[in-house]
Amino acid sequence: MADSQQQTPAKPQLRSMDADGERRASWAELLNDLVFTVIIMQLAQRLLTSLTGESLAEFFLLYVPIWWLWNGETHYSTRFDNERDVVHRVLSSLQLLGLIILVASIPRALESNLSSVVYALSYSFTRLILLIEYGRAWFYIPKARPYIQHLTTGFAASILLWVASTFVEAPYRYILWGVAVLIELGTPLTTSGNRLYKDLPPDVRHLPERYGLFTLLVLGQTVSSAAQGLIESGFDLKTIVATLLGGIIIIGLWWAYFDRLDDDAVRQVREGGDTRLYTAWLYLHLPLTVALTTTGVGLTLAIKHINATELPPSTHWLFIGSVSAYLLTEGCISLTTLKAGPPHPSFTRGIYTRLGIGIFLLVVGALTSLSAMQLLLLSAVSITGLILSDQLGPEAPESAERIGGTT
């Protein structure tokens, strides 16, 4: 026991090239994910109360910073996490407390000046804690200092803008939020950032699982939305059938992602490959989770309008657009896998199927005005066809086998 404690001191630990054994998400990470699930549910509820172009823009304005908060902590953990690091656990707990306050600000974050200020300050607080964590890693891990300095420069500038936004009125406050988020999103994409990814790659045992878990939690919110539609509409044959079709759609979206968790783009960075595929894989998970969240909202509204001859245009486009966006994004994620290693017919087939069905649903949505039942049935049948195509096609090789064969 004493030897083990000497080998893993209670401080940040470089995990990038630590390939021995298995690594799973820690209990603290899973607790953090649950808080983010509550935040996503609050964002979905905002959209349910008012579905207009303006409310959709507000949804994106609030959603993107939330996703980036989760992303920031995840990328710190994949490189530097040490479950024996008590200081890290305390700092993560402080972040969690800040997130709880942030949750409470979301319902009126753009309607109330006080809630808006609380949203900005709680966001700034959680990012400041992350900067402190990176500061500790900078102190203990000299090899990581160029990477940390690059990231924290952009992140610190963003925090200043978030704090400054509390001293100005809307809409200038929201403009500052947008600029701050663009700085944070863009910092890892610079030439220096891409080069440093190779020097300090993510842990391939950990990062794909973390993104998969977060996607799964957002899928859980979609399940909750389908159930909410049934609860609010009451139990009759049509609403039950509509909810079951919604369930088939959710299962199909889950199957399309998790039956073949595409992590080749992450793995090949570790092997010295192209960082552009990795960054594409990473950032594509933003529209993927947004589309899942709005699919849930669309399901709730579609079930509530199940007896109407036509869906309201806003609901029609929210649902069909969200399902299509998910499939198109999933196709692009699969494309990073195809490009990361030797070509294989299973990947090519999967990409064409996902992109084809996504485009098909968009075209049908543009040319027709379907009832809720027709739209749900069409989507369920199309996604079932995608799953059958995957299952009947050639079996894909393991990621480690493909990428290992290229090095």
Coordinates of C-alpha atoms in Angstrom, one line a residue:
M1 CA 0.0 0.0 0.0
A2 CA 2.8 2.4 0.9
D3 CA 4.6 1.7 -2.4
S4 CA 1.3 2.4 -4.3
Q5 CA 0.9 5.7 -2.6
Q6 CA 4.4 6.7 -3.4
Q7 CA 3.8 5.9 -7.1
T8 CA 0.6 8.0 -7.3
P9 CA 1.1 11.1 -5.1
A10 CA -1.9 13.3 -4.4
K11 CA -1.3 15.8 -7.1
P12 CA -2.0 16.3 -10.8
Q13 CA -0.7 13.4 -12.9
L14 CA 0.1 13.3 -16.6
R15 CA -2.2 10.6 -18.1
S16 CA -1.7 11.2 -21.8
M17 CA 0.8 8.5 -22.5
D18 CA -0.2 6.2 -19.7
A19 CA -1.5 3.2 -21.7
D20 CA -1.3 0.4 -19.1
G21 CA -4.5 -1.1 -17.8
E22 CA -8.1 0.2 -18.0
R23 CA -9.3 3.6 -17.1
R24 CA -12.9 4.5 -16.4
A25 CA -14.7 7.7 -15.6
S26 CA -14.4 8.5 -11.9
W27 CA -17.4 8.7 -9.5
A28 CA -16.7 12.5 -9.2
E29 CA -16.9 12.9 -13.0
L30 CA -20.2 11.0 -13.1
L31 CA -21.7 13.2 -10.3
N32 CA -20.6 16.2 -12.3
D33 CA -22.4 14.8 -15.4
L34 CA -25.6 14.5 -13.5
V35 CA -25.6 18.2 -12.7
F36 CA -25.1 19.0 -16.4
T37 CA -28.0 16.7 -17.2
V38 CA -30.2 18.9 -15.0
I39 CA -28.9 22.0 -16.8
I40 CA -29.7 20.4 -20.2
M41 CA -33.2 19.7 -18.9
Q42 CA -33.7 23.3 -17.9
L43 CA -32.6 24.5 -21.3
A44 CA -35.0 22.1 -23.0
Q45 CA -37.8 23.4 -20.7
R46 CA -37.0 27.0 -21.9
L47 CA -37.5 25.9 -25.5
L48 CA -40.7 24.1 -24.7
T49 CA -42.4 27.2 -23.2
S50 CA -41.7 29.2 -26.4
L51 CA -40.7 27.9 -29.8
T52 CA -39.8 30.8 -32.0
G53 CA -36.8 31.9 -34.0
E54 CA -35.8 34.2 -31.2
S55 CA -36.2 31.6 -28.5
L56 CA -34.2 29.1 -30.5
A57 CA -31.3 31.7 -30.8
E58 CA -31.6 32.2 -27.0
F59 CA -31.4 28.4 -26.5
F60 CA -28.1 28.3 -28.5
L61 CA -26.7 31.3 -26.7
L62 CA -27.2 29.5 -23.4
Y63 CA -26.4 25.9 -24.5
V64 CA -23.0 26.4 -26.1
P65 CA -21.3 27.8 -23.0
I66 CA -22.8 24.9 -21.0
W67 CA -21.4 22.3 -23.3
W68 CA -18.0 24.1 -23.2
L69 CA -18.0 24.1 -19.4
W70 CA -18.4 20.3 -19.4
N71 CA -15.9 20.0 -22.2
G72 CA -13.3 22.0 -20.3
E73 CA -13.4 19.9 -17.1
T74 CA -13.4 16.7 -19.2
H75 CA -10.2 17.7 -21.1
Y76 CA -8.5 18.6 -17.9
S77 CA -9.4 15.2 -16.4
T78 CA -8.4 13.2 -19.4
R79 CA -4.9 14.6 -19.1
F80 CA -4.3 15.3 -15.5
D81 CA -6.8 13.6 -13.3
N82 CA -5.7 11.7 -10.2
E83 CA -8.4 10.2 -8.0
R84 CA -6.1 10.5 -5.0
D85 CA -5.7 14.3 -5.5
V86 CA -7.8 15.6 -2.7
V87 CA -7.3 19.3 -3.7
H88 CA -8.7 18.4 -7.2
R89 CA -11.7 16.8 -5.6
V90 CA -12.3 19.9 -3.4
L91 CA -12.0 22.2 -6.5
S92 CA -14.3 20.0 -8.5
S93 CA -16.8 20.2 -5.6
L94 CA -16.6 24.0 -5.7
Q95 CA -17.3 23.8 -9.5
L96 CA -20.3 21.6 -8.8
L97 CA -21.7 24.2 -6.3
G98 CA -21.3 26.9 -8.9
L99 CA -23.1 24.8 -11.4
I100 CA -26.1 24.4 -9.0
I101 CA -26.4 28.2 -8.9
L102 CA -26.1 28.3 -12.7
V103 CA -29.0 25.8 -13.0
A104 CA -31.3 28.1 -11.0
S105 CA -30.4 31.1 -13.2
I106 CA -31.4 29.4 -16.5
P107 CA -35.2 29.8 -16.6
R108 CA -34.9 33.6 -16.7
A109 CA -31.3 34.0 -17.7
L110 CA -32.3 36.3 -20.6
E111 CA -35.4 37.8 -19.1
S112 CA -34.2 39.0 -15.7
N113 CA -31.2 41.2 -15.2
L114 CA -30.4 39.5 -11.9
S115 CA -30.6 36.0 -13.4
S116 CA -28.5 37.1 -16.3
V117 CA -25.8 38.4 -14.0
V118 CA -26.0 35.2 -11.9
Y119 CA -25.6 33.1 -15.0
A120 CA -22.5 35.1 -16.1
L121 CA -20.9 35.1 -12.7
S122 CA -21.5 31.4 -12.0
Y123 CA -20.1 30.5 -15.4
S124 CA -17.0 32.7 -14.7
F125 CA -16.6 31.1 -11.3
T126 CA -16.6 27.5 -12.6
R127 CA -14.1 28.6 -15.3
L128 CA -11.9 30.3 -12.7
I129 CA -11.8 27.1 -10.7
L130 CA -10.6 25.2 -13.9
L131 CA -7.9 27.8 -14.3
I132 CA -6.7 27.1 -10.8
E133 CA -6.6 23.4 -11.6
Y134 CA -4.6 24.1 -14.7
G135 CA -2.3 26.2 -12.6
R136 CA -1.6 23.3 -10.3
A137 CA -0.9 21.1 -13.2
W138 CA 1.5 23.7 -14.6
F139 CA 3.4 23.7 -11.3
Y140 CA 3.7 19.9 -10.9
I141 CA 4.1 18.9 -14.6
P142 CA 6.8 20.9 -16.4
K143 CA 6.2 19.0 -19.7
A144 CA 2.7 20.3 -19.8
R145 CA 3.5 24.0 -19.4
P146 CA 3.4 25.1 -23.1
Y147 CA 0.0 23.4 -23.5
I148 CA -1.4 24.8 -20.3
Q149 CA -0.1 28.3 -21.0
H150 CA -1.7 28.3 -24.5
L151 CA -5.1 27.2 -23.2
T152 CA -5.2 29.4 -20.1
T153 CA -4.3 32.5 -22.0
G154 CA -7.5 32.3 -24.1
F155 CA -9.6 31.1 -21.2
A156 CA -8.5 33.9 -18.9
A157 CA -9.4 36.5 -21.6
S158 CA -12.8 34.9 -21.9
I159 CA -13.4 35.0 -18.1
L160 CA -12.7 38.8 -18.1
L161 CA -15.3 39.3 -20.8
W162 CA -17.9 37.3 -18.9
V163 CA -17.3 39.4 -15.8
A164 CA -17.3 42.6 -17.8
S165 CA -20.6 41.6 -19.3
T166 CA -22.3 42.0 -15.9
F167 CA -21.6 45.8 -16.0
V168 CA -23.4 46.4 -19.3
E169 CA -27.0 46.0 -20.3
A170 CA -28.6 43.7 -22.9
P171 CA -28.1 43.2 -25.8
Y172 CA -24.4 44.2 -25.4
R173 CA -24.1 41.8 -22.5
Y174 CA -25.0 38.9 -24.8
I175 CA -22.6 40.1 -27.5
L176 CA -19.8 39.9 -24.9
W177 CA -20.9 36.4 -24.0
G178 CA -20.8 35.4 -27.7
V179 CA -17.3 36.9 -28.1
A180 CA -16.1 35.2 -24.9
V181 CA -17.3 31.8 -26.1
L182 CA -15.8 32.2 -29.5
I183 CA -12.4 33.0 -27.9
E184 CA -12.7 29.8 -25.8
L185 CA -13.8 27.7 -28.7
G186 CA -11.1 29.0 -31.0
T187 CA -8.2 28.8 -28.6
P188 CA -7.6 25.1 -29.1
L189 CA -8.0 25.4 -32.8
T190 CA -5.0 27.7 -33.4
T191 CA -1.8 26.3 -35.1
S192 CA -0.1 26.2 -31.7
G193 CA -3.0 24.4 -30.2
N194 CA -3.0 21.7 -32.9
R195 CA 0.8 21.2 -32.4
L196 CA 0.4 20.9 -28.7
Y197 CA -2.3 18.2 -29.0
K198 CA 0.4 16.0 -30.5
D199 CA 2.8 16.7 -27.6
L200 CA 0.1 16.1 -25.0
P201 CA -2.6 13.9 -26.6
P202 CA -5.8 12.9 -24.7
D203 CA -6.1 9.6 -23.0
V204 CA -7.8 7.3 -25.6
R205 CA -9.0 5.0 -22.8
H206 CA -10.9 7.8 -21.2
L207 CA -12.0 10.6 -23.6
P208 CA -14.2 8.6 -26.0
E209 CA -16.0 7.1 -23.0
R210 CA -16.6 10.5 -21.5
Y211 CA -18.1 11.9 -24.7
G212 CA -20.2 8.7 -25.0
L213 CA -21.4 9.0 -21.4
F214 CA -22.5 12.6 -21.9
T215 CA -24.3 11.7 -25.1
L216 CA -26.0 9.0 -23.2
L217 CA -27.1 11.4 -20.5
V218 CA -28.5 13.8 -23.1
L219 CA -30.4 10.8 -24.6
G220 CA -31.9 10.3 -21.2
Q221 CA -33.2 13.8 -21.3
T222 CA -34.8 12.9 -24.7
V223 CA -36.5 9.9 -23.1
S224 CA -37.8 12.2 -20.3
S225 CA -39.2 14.5 -23.0
A226 CA -41.1 11.7 -24.7
A227 CA -42.6 10.6 -21.4
Q228 CA -43.5 14.3 -20.7
G229 CA -45.4 14.5 -23.9
L230 CA -47.5 11.4 -23.0
I231 CA -48.1 12.6 -19.4
E232 CA -49.4 16.0 -20.7
S233 CA -51.5 14.5 -23.5
G234 CA -53.1 11.7 -21.5
F235 CA -53.4 8.0 -22.2
D236 CA -55.2 7.1 -25.3
L237 CA -54.3 4.8 -28.3
K238 CA -52.9 7.6 -30.5
T239 CA -50.7 9.2 -27.8
I240 CA -49.4 5.8 -26.7
V241 CA -48.5 4.8 -30.3
A242 CA -46.9 8.1 -30.8
T243 CA -44.8 7.7 -27.7
L244 CA -43.7 4.2 -28.7
L245 CA -42.7 5.5 -32.1
G246 CA -40.7 8.2 -30.3
G247 CA -39.1 5.5 -28.2
I248 CA -38.1 3.6 -31.4
I249 CA -36.5 6.8 -32.7
I250 CA -34.6 7.3 -29.5
I251 CA -33.3 3.7 -29.5
G252 CA -32.3 4.1 -33.1
L253 CA -30.3 7.3 -32.4
W254 CA -28.6 5.5 -29.5
W255 CA -27.8 2.5 -31.7
A256 CA -26.4 4.7 -34.5
Y257 CA -23.9 6.2 -32.1
F258 CA -23.0 3.5 -29.6
D259 CA -23.1 0.4 -31.7
R260 CA -19.8 1.7 -33.2
L261 CA -18.2 4.3 -30.9
D262 CA -16.0 6.1 -33.4
D263 CA -12.8 6.9 -31.5
D264 CA -10.2 6.4 -34.3
A265 CA -9.6 10.1 -34.6
V266 CA -8.7 10.3 -30.9
R267 CA -6.5 7.2 -31.1
Q268 CA -4.5 8.3 -34.1
V269 CA -3.4 11.6 -32.4
R270 CA -1.7 9.5 -29.8
E271 CA 0.1 7.7 -32.6
G272 CA 1.3 11.1 -34.1
G273 CA -1.5 11.4 -36.7
D274 CA -3.4 14.4 -38.0
T275 CA -4.9 16.6 -35.2
R276 CA -7.5 18.1 -37.5
L277 CA -9.5 14.8 -37.5
Y278 CA -9.4 14.8 -33.7
T279 CA -10.6 18.4 -33.4
A280 CA -13.3 17.7 -35.9
W281 CA -14.4 14.7 -33.9
L282 CA -14.4 16.8 -30.7
Y283 CA -16.3 19.8 -32.0
L284 CA -18.9 17.7 -33.9
H285 CA -20.2 16.5 -30.5
L286 CA -21.6 20.0 -29.9
P287 CA -24.2 19.9 -32.7
L288 CA -24.7 16.2 -31.9
T289 CA -25.8 16.9 -28.3
V290 CA -27.7 20.1 -29.4
A291 CA -29.7 18.0 -31.9
L292 CA -30.4 15.3 -29.3
T293 CA -31.8 17.9 -26.9
T294 CA -34.0 19.6 -29.5
T295 CA -35.2 16.2 -30.7
G296 CA -36.5 15.6 -27.2
V297 CA -38.3 19.0 -27.3
G298 CA -39.7 18.1 -30.7
L299 CA -41.0 14.8 -29.5
T300 CA -42.8 16.4 -26.6
L301 CA -44.5 18.9 -28.9
A302 CA -45.3 16.3 -31.6
I303 CA -47.0 14.0 -29.0
K304 CA -49.0 16.9 -27.7
H305 CA -50.2 17.7 -31.3
I306 CA -50.9 14.1 -32.2
N307 CA -54.6 14.8 -33.0
A308 CA -53.9 17.7 -35.3
T309 CA -54.1 17.2 -39.0
E310 CA -50.9 19.2 -39.4
L311 CA -48.1 20.1 -37.1
P312 CA -47.3 23.8 -36.5
P313 CA -44.5 24.7 -38.8
S314 CA -42.2 25.5 -35.9
T315 CA -42.7 22.0 -34.4
H316 CA -42.5 20.4 -37.8
W317 CA -39.1 21.9 -38.5
L318 CA -37.7 21.6 -35.0
F319 CA -38.3 17.8 -35.0
I320 CA -37.4 16.9 -38.6
G321 CA -34.4 19.3 -38.5
S322 CA -33.1 17.9 -35.2
V323 CA -33.3 14.3 -36.3
S324 CA -31.7 15.2 -39.6
A325 CA -29.0 17.2 -37.9
Y326 CA -28.2 14.3 -35.6
L327 CA -27.8 11.9 -38.5
L328 CA -25.8 14.3 -40.6
T329 CA -23.5 15.0 -37.7
E330 CA -23.2 11.3 -36.9
G331 CA -22.2 10.8 -40.5
C332 CA -19.5 13.4 -40.2
I333 CA -18.2 11.8 -37.0
S334 CA -18.0 8.5 -38.8
L335 CA -16.1 10.2 -41.6
T336 CA -13.3 11.1 -39.1
T337 CA -13.0 7.4 -38.4
L338 CA -12.8 6.6 -42.1
K339 CA -10.1 9.2 -42.6
A340 CA -8.1 8.2 -39.5
G341 CA -7.1 4.8 -40.7
P342 CA -7.3 2.4 -43.6
P343 CA -10.6 2.5 -45.5
H344 CA -13.2 -0.2 -44.7
P345 CA -16.6 -0.8 -46.4
S346 CA -18.5 -0.8 -43.1
F347 CA -17.4 2.8 -42.5
T348 CA -18.2 3.9 -46.0
R349 CA -21.6 2.2 -45.9
G350 CA -22.4 3.8 -42.5
I351 CA -21.5 7.3 -43.6
Y352 CA -23.6 7.1 -46.8
T353 CA -26.5 5.7 -44.9
R354 CA -26.5 8.3 -42.2
L355 CA -26.0 11.2 -44.6
G356 CA -28.5 9.8 -47.1
I357 CA -31.3 9.4 -44.5
G358 CA -30.5 12.8 -43.0
I359 CA -30.9 14.5 -46.4
F360 CA -34.0 12.4 -47.2
L361 CA -35.8 13.6 -44.1
L362 CA -34.9 17.2 -44.8
V363 CA -36.2 17.0 -48.3
V364 CA -39.5 15.3 -47.1
G365 CA -39.8 18.0 -44.4
A366 CA -39.4 20.7 -47.0
L367 CA -41.8 19.3 -49.6
T368 CA -44.6 18.0 -47.3
S369 CA -46.7 19.0 -44.3
L370 CA -47.2 15.8 -42.3
S371 CA -49.2 15.1 -39.3
A372 CA -47.4 14.3 -36.1
M373 CA -48.1 10.6 -36.4
Q374 CA -46.9 10.5 -40.1
L375 CA -43.7 12.3 -39.1
L376 CA -43.0 10.0 -36.2
L377 CA -43.7 6.9 -38.3
L378 CA -41.5 8.1 -41.2
S379 CA -38.6 8.9 -38.8
A380 CA -38.9 5.6 -37.0
V381 CA -39.0 3.6 -40.2
S382 CA -36.0 5.5 -41.6
I383 CA -33.9 5.1 -38.5
T384 CA -34.8 1.4 -38.3
G385 CA -33.6 1.1 -41.9
L386 CA -30.3 2.6 -40.8
I387 CA -29.8 0.1 -38.0
L388 CA -30.6 -2.8 -40.3
S389 CA -28.1 -1.5 -42.8
D390 CA -25.4 -1.4 -40.1
Q391 CA -26.2 -4.9 -38.8
L392 CA -26.4 -6.5 -42.3
G393 CA -23.2 -4.8 -43.5
P394 CA -19.6 -6.0 -43.1
E395 CA -18.3 -6.0 -39.5
A396 CA -16.0 -3.2 -38.7
P397 CA -12.5 -3.9 -37.3
E398 CA -11.5 -2.8 -33.9
S399 CA -10.1 0.7 -33.6
A400 CA -6.9 -0.4 -32.0
E401 CA -6.3 -2.9 -34.8
R402 CA -6.9 -0.3 -37.6
I403 CA -4.8 2.5 -36.0
G404 CA -2.1 0.1 -34.8
G405 CA -1.7 -1.2 -38.3
T406 CA -0.9 2.3 -39.6
T407 CA 2.0 3.0 -37.3

